[in-house]
XYZ file of C-alpha atoms in Angstrom:
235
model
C 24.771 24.841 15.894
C 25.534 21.348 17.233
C 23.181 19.907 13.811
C 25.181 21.392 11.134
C 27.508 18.400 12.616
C 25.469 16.297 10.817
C 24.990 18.092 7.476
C 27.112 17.024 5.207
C 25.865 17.429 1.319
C 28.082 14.788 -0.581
C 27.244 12.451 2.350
C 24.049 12.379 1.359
C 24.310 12.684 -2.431
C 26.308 9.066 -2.064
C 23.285 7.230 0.084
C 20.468 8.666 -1.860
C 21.976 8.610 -5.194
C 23.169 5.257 -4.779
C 20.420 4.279 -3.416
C 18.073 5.582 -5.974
C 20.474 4.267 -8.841
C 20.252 0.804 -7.446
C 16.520 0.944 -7.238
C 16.178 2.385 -11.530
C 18.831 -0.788 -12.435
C 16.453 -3.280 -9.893
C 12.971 -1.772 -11.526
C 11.774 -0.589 -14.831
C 11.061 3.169 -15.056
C 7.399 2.557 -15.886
C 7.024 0.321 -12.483
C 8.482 3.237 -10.754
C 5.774 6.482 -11.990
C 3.638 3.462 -10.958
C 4.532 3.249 -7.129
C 4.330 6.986 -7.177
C 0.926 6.889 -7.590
C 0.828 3.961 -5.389
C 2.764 5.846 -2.316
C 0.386 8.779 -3.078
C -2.588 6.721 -2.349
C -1.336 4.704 0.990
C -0.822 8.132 2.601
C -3.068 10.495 1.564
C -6.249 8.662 -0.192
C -9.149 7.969 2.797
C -9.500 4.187 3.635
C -13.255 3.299 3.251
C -14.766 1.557 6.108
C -15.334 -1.964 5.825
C -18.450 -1.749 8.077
C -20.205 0.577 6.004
C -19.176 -1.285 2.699
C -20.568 -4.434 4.167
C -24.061 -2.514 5.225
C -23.751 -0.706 1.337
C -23.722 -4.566 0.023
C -26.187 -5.772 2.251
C -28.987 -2.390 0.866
C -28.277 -4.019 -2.833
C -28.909 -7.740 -1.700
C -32.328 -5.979 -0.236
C -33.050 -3.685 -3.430
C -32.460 -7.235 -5.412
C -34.559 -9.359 -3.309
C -37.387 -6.656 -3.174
C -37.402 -5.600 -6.111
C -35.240 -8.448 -8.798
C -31.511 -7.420 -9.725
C -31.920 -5.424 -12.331
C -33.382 -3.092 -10.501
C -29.779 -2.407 -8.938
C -28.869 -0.635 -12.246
C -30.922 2.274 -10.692
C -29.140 2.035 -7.302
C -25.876 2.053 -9.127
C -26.259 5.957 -9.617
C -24.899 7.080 -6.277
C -21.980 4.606 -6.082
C -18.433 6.224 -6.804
C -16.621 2.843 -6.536
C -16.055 1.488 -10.110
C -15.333 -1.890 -8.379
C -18.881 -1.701 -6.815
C -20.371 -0.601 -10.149
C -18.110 -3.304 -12.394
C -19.521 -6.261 -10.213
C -23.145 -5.128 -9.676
C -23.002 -4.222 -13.858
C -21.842 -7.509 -14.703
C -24.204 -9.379 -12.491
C -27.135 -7.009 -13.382
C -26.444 -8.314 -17.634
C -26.832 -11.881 -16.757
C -22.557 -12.341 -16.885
C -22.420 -16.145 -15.720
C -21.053 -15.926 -12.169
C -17.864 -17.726 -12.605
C -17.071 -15.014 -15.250
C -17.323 -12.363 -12.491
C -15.258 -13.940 -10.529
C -12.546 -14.573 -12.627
C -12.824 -11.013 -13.870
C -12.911 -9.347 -10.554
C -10.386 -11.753 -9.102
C -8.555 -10.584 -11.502
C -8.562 -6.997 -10.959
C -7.538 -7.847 -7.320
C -4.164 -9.614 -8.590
C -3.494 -7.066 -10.626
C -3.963 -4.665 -7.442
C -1.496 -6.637 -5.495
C 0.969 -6.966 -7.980
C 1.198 -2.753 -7.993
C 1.045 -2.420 -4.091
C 4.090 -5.671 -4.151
C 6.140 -3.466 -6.807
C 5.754 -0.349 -4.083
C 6.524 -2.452 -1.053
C 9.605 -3.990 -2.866
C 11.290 -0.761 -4.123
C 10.978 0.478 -0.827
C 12.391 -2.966 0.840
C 15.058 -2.501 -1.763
C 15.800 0.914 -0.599
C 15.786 -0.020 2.767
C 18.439 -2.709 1.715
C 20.749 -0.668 -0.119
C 20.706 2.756 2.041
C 22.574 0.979 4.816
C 25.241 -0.169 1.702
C 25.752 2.786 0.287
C 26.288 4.368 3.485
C 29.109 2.152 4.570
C 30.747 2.823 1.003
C 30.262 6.374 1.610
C 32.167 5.640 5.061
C 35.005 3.818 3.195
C 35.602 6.780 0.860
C 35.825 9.204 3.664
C 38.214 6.918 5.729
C 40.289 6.172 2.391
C 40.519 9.824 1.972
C 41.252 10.919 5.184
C 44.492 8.260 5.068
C 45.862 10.200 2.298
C 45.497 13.342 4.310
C 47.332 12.692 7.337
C 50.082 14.693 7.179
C 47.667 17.339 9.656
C 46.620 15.482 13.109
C 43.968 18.358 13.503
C 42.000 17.348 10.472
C 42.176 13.387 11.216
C 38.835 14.148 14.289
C 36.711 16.331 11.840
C 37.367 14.181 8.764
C 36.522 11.391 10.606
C 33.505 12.427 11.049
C 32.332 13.267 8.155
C 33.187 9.549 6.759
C 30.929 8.465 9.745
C 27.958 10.597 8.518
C 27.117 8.526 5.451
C 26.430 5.434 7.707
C 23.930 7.844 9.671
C 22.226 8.615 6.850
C 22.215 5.134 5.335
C 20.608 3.503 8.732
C 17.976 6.919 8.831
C 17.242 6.453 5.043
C 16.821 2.867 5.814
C 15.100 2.766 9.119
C 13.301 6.301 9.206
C 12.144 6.454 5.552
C 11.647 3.363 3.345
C 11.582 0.570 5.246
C 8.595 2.106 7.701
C 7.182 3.954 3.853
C 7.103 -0.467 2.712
C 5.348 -1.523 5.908
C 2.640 1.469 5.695
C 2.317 0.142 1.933
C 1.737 -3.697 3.393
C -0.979 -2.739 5.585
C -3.121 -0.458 2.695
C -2.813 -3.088 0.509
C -4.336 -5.323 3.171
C -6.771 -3.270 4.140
C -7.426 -2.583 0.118
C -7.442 -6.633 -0.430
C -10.234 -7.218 2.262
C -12.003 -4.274 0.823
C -11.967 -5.970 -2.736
C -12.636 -9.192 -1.209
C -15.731 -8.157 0.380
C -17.061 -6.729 -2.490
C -16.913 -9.856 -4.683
C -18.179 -12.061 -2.127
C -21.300 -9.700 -2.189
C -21.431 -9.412 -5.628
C -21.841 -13.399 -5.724
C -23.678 -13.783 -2.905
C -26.186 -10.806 -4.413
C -25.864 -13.071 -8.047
C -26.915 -16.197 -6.809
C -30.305 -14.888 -4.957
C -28.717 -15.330 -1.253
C -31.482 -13.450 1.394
C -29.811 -10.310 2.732
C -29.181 -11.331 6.325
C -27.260 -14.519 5.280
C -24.976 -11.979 2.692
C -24.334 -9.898 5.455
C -22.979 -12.903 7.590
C -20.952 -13.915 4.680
C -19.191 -10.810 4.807
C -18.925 -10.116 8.287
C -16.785 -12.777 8.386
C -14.024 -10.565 6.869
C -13.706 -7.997 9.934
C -12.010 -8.307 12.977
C -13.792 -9.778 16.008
C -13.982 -6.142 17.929
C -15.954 -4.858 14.384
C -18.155 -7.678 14.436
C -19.253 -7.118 18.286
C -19.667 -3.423 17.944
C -21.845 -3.775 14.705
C -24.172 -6.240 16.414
C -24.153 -4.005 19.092
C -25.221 -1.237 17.165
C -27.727 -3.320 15.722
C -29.371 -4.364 18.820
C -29.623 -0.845 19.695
């Protein structure tokens, strides 16, 4: 079959080895189980929607006004989100509001630094695949020179020392450097999330009436998000 062509085992044993190797000398082994986890999430955990977080924020900013804030210790029962239930906690026990902030801000750097460590040892594998591919090529070529006593062998050999670029550029291009992007544009999506969250948390703090948190936060989404929620609003 005209695929086997491009099968070759210690082809790919020098890209993804090297590869790999370069990435456990560039990252401790602890940072790496990290990303694993990290990877795990981007692609198969379910992206909550901003537009219902917003209108879950907005319900505690009424429960508070209605009814004072610590009656949001109740409404804290349903919530799976231990960001949700860390922020509301701390702002139900009186925690002086720059305190949240700090604290919650700094749960959201810590975020980022993880989803930066996934993105970059994907980046870097995206960097080296190409490199180890084009050493791959060298060895083939530097073996086939030593073999030339045999024209016939000179087309298939070359070949093979071609096929380790291949799978360098696929590696690169296919896998990790589309795997990095994909982790980008979670943790974007998972930094707006957080980011909403504290705003309502402070915004819920400091007594603010429930239609002027939701503007507050609205001003997080995209334009089209903001329209359609209105929208549905007038309806």
């Amino acid at each position: 079959s005209p695929l086997k062509a491009f099968v070759d085992a210690p082809s790919i044993a020098i890209v993804v080895g090297g590869a790999t190797a370069a990435a456990l000398v560039s990252f401790p082994i602890k940072s790496l189980f990290g990303v694993a986890k990290v990877v795990k999430n981007a692609f198969f955990a379910k992206a909550a929607d901003p537009t219902r977080l917003i209108a879950q924020m907005v319900g505690f900013a009424e429960i508070a006004r209605r009814d004072g804030i610590l009656s949001l210790e109740n409404a804290l029962a349903d919530v799976k989100d231990p960001f949700i239930i860390s922020g509301i906690q701390m702002a139900v026990d009186g925690t002086d509001p720059e305190l949240i902030e700090q604290i919650m801000n700094s749960e959201l750097d810590a975020l980022q630094d993880r989803h930066a460590d996934g993105k970059a040892l994907f980046d870097n594998i995206g960097k080296y695949s190409p490199a180890f591919g084009m050493i791959g090529t060298l060895i083939g070529l530097v073996i086939m020179l030593q073999n030339m006593d045999d024209p016939s062998t000179i087309g298939p050999a070359m070949a093979v020392a071609l096929l380790t670029t291949f799978y360098g550029a696929v590696i690169a291009n296919l896998v990790a450097l589309p795997i990095a992007d994909k982790l980008d544009l979670r943790s974007r999506q998972e930094v707006m999330l957080k980011s909403i969250i504290i705003r309502g948390v402070m915004a819920i703090q400091s007594g603010d009436n429930p239609r002027i948190v939701e503007q507050k936060l609205k001003t997080f989404l995209p334009h089209r998000l903001r329209v359609s929620g209105e929208a549905a609003e007038a309806a």
